[in-house]
Coordinates of C-alpha atoms in Angstrom, one line a residue:
X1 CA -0.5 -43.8 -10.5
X2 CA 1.9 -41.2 -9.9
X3 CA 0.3 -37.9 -8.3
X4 CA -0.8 -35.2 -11.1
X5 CA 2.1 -32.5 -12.1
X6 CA 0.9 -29.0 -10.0
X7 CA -0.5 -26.7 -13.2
X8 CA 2.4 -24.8 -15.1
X9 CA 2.5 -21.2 -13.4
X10 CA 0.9 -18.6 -15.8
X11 CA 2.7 -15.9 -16.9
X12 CA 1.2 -13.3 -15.2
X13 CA 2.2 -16.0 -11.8
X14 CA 5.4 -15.7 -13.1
X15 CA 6.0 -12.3 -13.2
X16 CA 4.8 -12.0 -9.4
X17 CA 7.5 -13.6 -8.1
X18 CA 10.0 -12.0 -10.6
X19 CA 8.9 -8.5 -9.1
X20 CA 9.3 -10.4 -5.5
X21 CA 13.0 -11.5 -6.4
X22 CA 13.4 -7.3 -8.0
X23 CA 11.7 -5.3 -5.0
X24 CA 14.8 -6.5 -2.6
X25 CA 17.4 -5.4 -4.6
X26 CA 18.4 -1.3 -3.5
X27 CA 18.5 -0.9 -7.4
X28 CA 14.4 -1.5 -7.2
X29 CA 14.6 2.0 -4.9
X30 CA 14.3 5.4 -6.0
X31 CA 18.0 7.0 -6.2
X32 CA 17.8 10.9 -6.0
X33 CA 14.5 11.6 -4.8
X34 CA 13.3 11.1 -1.3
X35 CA 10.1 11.1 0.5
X36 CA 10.6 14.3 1.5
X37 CA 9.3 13.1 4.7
X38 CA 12.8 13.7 6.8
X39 CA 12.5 17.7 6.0
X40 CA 8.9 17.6 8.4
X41 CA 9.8 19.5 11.7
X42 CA 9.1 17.1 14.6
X43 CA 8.3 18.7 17.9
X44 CA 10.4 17.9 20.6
X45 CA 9.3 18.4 24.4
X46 CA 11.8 18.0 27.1
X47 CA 8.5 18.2 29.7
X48 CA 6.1 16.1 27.6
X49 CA 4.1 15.7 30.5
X50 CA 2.7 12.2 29.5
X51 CA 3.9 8.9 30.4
X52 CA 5.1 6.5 27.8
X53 CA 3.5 3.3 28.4
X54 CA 0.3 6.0 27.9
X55 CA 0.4 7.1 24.7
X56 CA -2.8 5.1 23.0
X57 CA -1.7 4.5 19.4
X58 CA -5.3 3.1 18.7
X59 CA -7.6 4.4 16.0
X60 CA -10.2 3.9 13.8
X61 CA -9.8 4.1 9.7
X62 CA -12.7 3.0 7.1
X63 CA -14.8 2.2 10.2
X64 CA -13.0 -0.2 11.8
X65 CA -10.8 -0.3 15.1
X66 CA -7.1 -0.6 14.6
X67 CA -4.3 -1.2 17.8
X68 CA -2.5 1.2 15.4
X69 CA -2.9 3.7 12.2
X70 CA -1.2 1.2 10.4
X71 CA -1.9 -1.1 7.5
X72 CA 0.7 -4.1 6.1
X73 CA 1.0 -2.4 2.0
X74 CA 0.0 -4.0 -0.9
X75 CA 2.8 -6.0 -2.3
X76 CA 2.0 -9.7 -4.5
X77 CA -0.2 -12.5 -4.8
X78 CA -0.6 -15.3 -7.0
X79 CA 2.3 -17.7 -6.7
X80 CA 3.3 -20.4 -4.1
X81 CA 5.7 -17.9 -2.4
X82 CA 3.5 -15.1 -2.6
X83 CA 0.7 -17.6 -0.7
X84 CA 3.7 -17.9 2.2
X85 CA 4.5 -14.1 2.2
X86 CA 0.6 -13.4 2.4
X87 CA 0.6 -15.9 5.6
X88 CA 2.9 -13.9 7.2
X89 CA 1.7 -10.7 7.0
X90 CA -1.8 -11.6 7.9
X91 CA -0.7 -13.4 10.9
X92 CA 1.6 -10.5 11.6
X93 CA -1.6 -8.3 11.6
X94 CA -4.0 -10.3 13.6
X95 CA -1.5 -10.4 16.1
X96 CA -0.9 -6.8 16.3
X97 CA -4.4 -5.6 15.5
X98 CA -3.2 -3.8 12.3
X99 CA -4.7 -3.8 9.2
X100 CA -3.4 -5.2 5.4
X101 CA -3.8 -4.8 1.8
X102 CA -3.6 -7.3 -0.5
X103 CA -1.5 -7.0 -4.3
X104 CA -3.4 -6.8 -7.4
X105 CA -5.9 -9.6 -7.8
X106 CA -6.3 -9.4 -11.6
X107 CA -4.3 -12.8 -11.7
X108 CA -6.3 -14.3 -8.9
X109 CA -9.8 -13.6 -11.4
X110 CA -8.3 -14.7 -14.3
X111 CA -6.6 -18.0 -13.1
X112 CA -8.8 -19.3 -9.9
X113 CA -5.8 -21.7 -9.6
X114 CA -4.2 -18.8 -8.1
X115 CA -7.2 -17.7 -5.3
X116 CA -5.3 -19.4 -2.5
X117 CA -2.3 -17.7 -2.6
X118 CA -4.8 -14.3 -1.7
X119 CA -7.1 -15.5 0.9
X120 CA -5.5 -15.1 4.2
X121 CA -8.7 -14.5 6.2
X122 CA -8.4 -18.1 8.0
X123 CA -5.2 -16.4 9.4
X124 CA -6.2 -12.9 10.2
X125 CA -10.5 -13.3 10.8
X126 CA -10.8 -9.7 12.2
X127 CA -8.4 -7.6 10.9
X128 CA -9.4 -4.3 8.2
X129 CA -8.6 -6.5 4.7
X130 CA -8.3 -4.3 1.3
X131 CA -8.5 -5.6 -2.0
X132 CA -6.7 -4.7 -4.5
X133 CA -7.2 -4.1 -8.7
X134 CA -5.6 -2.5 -11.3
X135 CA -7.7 0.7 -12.8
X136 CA -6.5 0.1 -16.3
X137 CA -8.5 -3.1 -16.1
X138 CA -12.0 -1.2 -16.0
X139 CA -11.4 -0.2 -19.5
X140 CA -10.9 -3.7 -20.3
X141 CA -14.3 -5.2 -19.2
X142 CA -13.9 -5.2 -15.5
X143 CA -16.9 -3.8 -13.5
X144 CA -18.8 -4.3 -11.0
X145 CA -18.3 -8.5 -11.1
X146 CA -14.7 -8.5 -10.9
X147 CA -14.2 -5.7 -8.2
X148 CA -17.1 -7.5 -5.7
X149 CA -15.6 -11.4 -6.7
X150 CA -12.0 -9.7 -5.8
X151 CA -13.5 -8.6 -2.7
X152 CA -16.3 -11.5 -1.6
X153 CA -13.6 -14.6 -3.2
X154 CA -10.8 -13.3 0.2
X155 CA -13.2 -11.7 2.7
X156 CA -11.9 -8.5 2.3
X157 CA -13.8 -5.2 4.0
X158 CA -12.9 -2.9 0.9
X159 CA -10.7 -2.6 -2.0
X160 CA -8.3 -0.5 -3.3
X161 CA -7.8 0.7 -7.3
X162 CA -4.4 1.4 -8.2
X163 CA -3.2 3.7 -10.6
X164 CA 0.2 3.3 -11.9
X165 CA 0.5 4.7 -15.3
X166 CA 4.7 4.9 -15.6
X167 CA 5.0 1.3 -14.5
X168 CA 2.7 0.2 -17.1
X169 CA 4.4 2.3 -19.7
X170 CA 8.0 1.4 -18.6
X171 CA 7.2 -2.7 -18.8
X172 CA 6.7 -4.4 -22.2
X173 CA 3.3 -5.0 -22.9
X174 CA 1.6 -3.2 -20.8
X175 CA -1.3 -1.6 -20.3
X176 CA -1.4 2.0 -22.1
X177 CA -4.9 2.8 -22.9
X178 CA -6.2 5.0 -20.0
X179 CA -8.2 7.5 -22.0
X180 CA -11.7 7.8 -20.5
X181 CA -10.5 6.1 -17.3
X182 CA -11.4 9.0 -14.8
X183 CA -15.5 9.0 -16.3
X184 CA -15.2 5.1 -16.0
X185 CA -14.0 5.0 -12.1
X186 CA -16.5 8.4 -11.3
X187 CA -19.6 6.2 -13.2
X188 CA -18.3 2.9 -11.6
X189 CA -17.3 3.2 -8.0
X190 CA -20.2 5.3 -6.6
X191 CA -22.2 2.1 -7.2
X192 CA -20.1 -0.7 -5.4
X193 CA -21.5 -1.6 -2.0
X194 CA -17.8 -1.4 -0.4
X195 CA -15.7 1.4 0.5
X196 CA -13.5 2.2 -2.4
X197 CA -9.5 3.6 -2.4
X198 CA -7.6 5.2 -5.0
X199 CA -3.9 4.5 -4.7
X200 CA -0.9 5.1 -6.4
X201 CA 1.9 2.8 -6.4
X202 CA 4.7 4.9 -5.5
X203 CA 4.9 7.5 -7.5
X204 CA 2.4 10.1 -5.7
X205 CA -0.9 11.0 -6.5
X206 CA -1.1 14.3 -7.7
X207 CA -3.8 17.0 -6.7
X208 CA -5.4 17.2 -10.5
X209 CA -6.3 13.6 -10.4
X210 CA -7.9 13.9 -6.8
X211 CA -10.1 16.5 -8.1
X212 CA -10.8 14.8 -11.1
X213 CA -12.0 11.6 -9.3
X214 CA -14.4 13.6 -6.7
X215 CA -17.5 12.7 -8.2
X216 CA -16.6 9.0 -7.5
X217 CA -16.7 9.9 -4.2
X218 CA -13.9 7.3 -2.9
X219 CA -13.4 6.5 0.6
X220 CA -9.9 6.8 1.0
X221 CA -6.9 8.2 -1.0
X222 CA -3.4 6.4 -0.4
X223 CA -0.9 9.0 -2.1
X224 CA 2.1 6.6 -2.4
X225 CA 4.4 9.0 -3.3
X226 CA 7.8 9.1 -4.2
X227 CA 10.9 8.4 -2.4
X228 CA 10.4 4.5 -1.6
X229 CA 10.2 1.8 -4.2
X230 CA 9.9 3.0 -7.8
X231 CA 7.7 0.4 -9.5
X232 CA 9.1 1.8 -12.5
X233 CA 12.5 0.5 -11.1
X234 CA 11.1 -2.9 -10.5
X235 CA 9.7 -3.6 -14.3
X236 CA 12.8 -2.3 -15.3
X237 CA 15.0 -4.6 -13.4
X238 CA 12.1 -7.4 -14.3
X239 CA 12.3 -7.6 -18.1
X240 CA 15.9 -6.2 -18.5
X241 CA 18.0 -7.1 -15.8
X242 CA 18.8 -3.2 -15.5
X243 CA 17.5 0.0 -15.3
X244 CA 17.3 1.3 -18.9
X245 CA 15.9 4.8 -18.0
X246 CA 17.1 5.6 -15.0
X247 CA 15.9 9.7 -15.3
X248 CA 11.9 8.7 -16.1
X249 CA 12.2 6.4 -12.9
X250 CA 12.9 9.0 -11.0
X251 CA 9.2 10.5 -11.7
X252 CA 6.7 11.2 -8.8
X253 CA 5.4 13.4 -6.1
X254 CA 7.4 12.9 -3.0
X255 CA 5.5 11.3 -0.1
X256 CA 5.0 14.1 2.0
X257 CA 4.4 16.6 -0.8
X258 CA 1.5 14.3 -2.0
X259 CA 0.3 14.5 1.5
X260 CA -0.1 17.8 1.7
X261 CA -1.3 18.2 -2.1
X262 CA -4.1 15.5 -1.3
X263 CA -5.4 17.3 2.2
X264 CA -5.7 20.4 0.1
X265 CA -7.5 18.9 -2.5
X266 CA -10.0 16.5 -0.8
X267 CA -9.8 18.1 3.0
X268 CA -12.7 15.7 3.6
X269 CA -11.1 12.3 2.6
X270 CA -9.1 10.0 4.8
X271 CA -5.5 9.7 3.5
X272 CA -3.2 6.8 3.9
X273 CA 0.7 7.6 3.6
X274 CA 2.6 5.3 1.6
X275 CA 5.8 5.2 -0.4
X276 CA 8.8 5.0 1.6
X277 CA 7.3 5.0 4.9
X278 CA 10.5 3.0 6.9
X279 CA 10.5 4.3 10.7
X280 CA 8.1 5.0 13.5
X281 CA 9.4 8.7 12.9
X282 CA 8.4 8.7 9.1
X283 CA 4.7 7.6 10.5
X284 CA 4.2 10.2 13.3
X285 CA 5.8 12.8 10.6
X286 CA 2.6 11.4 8.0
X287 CA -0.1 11.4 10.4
X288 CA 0.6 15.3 11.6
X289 CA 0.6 16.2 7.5
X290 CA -2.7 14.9 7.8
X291 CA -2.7 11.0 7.0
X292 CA -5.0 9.0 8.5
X293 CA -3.6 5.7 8.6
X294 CA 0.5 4.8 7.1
X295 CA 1.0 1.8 5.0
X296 CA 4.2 -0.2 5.0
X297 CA 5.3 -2.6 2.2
X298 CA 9.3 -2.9 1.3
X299 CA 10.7 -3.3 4.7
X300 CA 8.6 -6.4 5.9
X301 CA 9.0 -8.0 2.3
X302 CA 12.0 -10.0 3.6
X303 CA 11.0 -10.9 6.8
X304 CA 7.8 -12.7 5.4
X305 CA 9.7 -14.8 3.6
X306 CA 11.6 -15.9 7.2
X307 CA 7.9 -16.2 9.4
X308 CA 5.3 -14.0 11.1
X309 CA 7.4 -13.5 13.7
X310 CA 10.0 -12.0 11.6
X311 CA 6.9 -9.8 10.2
X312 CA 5.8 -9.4 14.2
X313 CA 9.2 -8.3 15.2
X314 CA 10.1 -5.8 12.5
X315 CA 6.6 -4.3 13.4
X316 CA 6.7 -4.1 17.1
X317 CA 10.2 -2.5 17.2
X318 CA 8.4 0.2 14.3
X319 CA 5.0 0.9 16.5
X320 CA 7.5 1.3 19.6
X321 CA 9.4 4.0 17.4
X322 CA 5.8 5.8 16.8
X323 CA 4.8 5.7 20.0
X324 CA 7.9 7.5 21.0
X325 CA 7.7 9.9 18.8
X326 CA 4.6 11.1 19.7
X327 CA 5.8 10.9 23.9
X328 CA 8.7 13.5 23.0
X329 CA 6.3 15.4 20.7
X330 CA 4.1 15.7 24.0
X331 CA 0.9 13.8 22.1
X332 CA -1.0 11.3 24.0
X333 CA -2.7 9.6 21.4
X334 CA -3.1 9.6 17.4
X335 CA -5.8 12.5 17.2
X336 CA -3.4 15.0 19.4
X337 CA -0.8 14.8 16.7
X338 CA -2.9 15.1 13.8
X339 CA -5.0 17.7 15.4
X340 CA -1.6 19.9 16.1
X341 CA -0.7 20.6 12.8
X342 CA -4.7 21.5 11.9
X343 CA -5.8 17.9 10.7
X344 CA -9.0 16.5 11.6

């Protein structure tokens, strides 16, 4: 008998690799606003008094030990080519001692067809794995189950909660209701037995909603601001082929503004920096606004379709930028820099 037809890709699959093919297109980036990252002074010393090969980019973030304060973004899951992409990145990481976050794994718990394509940990055994689910779906009878399966089903360390509330409005069909999200997430999270992040998606968290979530207590903020990839942008280009409302995809808190927003309003709180984060220089420039760790998605979406040592390259060449940056800013190591600027 011939061999069984592979299982018809649900639409929720479907629509993963339809943002894949969207996020490489420029159109999928934000047009006017930037990350507001390239306006942070940069020291530079013409005695740094340090040697190069010296400066230790190592550091710890949720815990655990990281070559560098880096972490491999969130970006898909749940189809054949997202299972490749995922490959790469974890191999990518393990080889650099980096961390990664995984996309949204709300089609990975309704369709177990899809687990695969998420579970990378054969691949990358030691390296700091998030998880990753959509808030909107704790109003929708996720709880406690779904977020521990999403994070025991890949072997992941902790997960992240993403909040993304123009995308959702901006794509047909999706998911609107939010009211009575923030007493949901402050009743839910303080009770999962993993370390919990908020993120945004690229559009910036803003400092009402970190005070708003404090009594859940989360144990990282990623700000994703503006200035990279507007997701807004990418359902856009999805479901009409253009962007239809080019003024409301412009929305968001520019990367470096929700930086300094977020260390304000949670001092205590590690931060990750995401949303247009391209260059070594863009990193040091986040970590002495206070992040903790930077998160890169875009940039290394192409080379994981190539290999991991497209992924390994792009990476190297962007930790080798960082770690000159700090050596002309005179800092030998991660703490110095963030410590300059009054970050702890």
């Amino acid at each position: 008998m011939p061999d069984a037809a592979p299982p018809a890709p649900s639409p929720l699959s479907t629509r993963k690799l339809r943002h894949i093919e969207a996020c490489l297109l420029p159109e999928s980036q934000y047009q006017h606003v930037t990350t507001g990252l390239e306006r942070v002074p940069w020291p530079y010393r013409a005695l740094p008094e340090t040697d190069l090969d010296d400066v230790d980019l190592r550091t710890t973030f949720l815990g655990r030990a990281l070559a560098a304060p880096v972490l491999i973004g969130a970006m898909t899951g749940g189809a054949e080519k997202a299972r490749v992409i995922n490959r790469h990145l974890a191999t990518a990481a393990a080889r650099l001692g980096i961390g990664m976050m995984l996309g949204s794994q709300r089609v990975m718990l309704e369709h177990p067809d899809a687990a695969p394509t998420f579970q990378v940990r054969e691949h990358a055994p030691d390296i700091l794995l998030v998880g990753n689910l959509g808030a909107a779906q704790f109003l929708q009878g996720y709880g406690a189950a779904q977020a521990t399966r999403a994070v025991k089903e890949v072997g992941a360390d902790a997960i992240a909660i993403h909040v993304n509330p123009l995308q959702e409005a901006l794509q047909p069909g999706g998911d609107t209701h939010w009211q009575g999200l923030t007493e949901r997430l402050n009743s839910l999270v303080p009770y999962l037995p993993f370390p919990v992040i908020l993120k945004e998606v690229g559009h910036g968290l803003d400092p009402a909603t970190i005070r708003a979530v404090r009594p859940a207590g989360f144990a990282a903020l990623d700000v994703a601001g503006a200035g990279g990839t507007s997701w807004a942008r990418v359902e856009q280009l999805v479901h009409h082929g253009q962007v239809l409302s080019p003024d409301l995809c412009e929305l968001g808190h520019p990367t470096a503004d929700a930086l300094r927003a977020a260390r304000q309003a949670a001092p205590g709180t590690p931060l990750i920096a995401s949303g247009g984060i391209r260059t070594g220089l863009d990193a040091a420039r986040a970590l002495s606004l206070g992040a903790g760790a930077v998160a890169v998605a875009r940039p290394l979406l192409a080379p994981a379709l190539d290999s991991a040592d497209a992924v390994e390259a792009w990476l190297r060449t962007f930790l080798q930028d960082l770690r000159v940056a700090l050596f002309v800013g005179g800092f030998p190591d991660v703490p110095s820099a963030r410590a300059a600027s009054g970050s702890t």
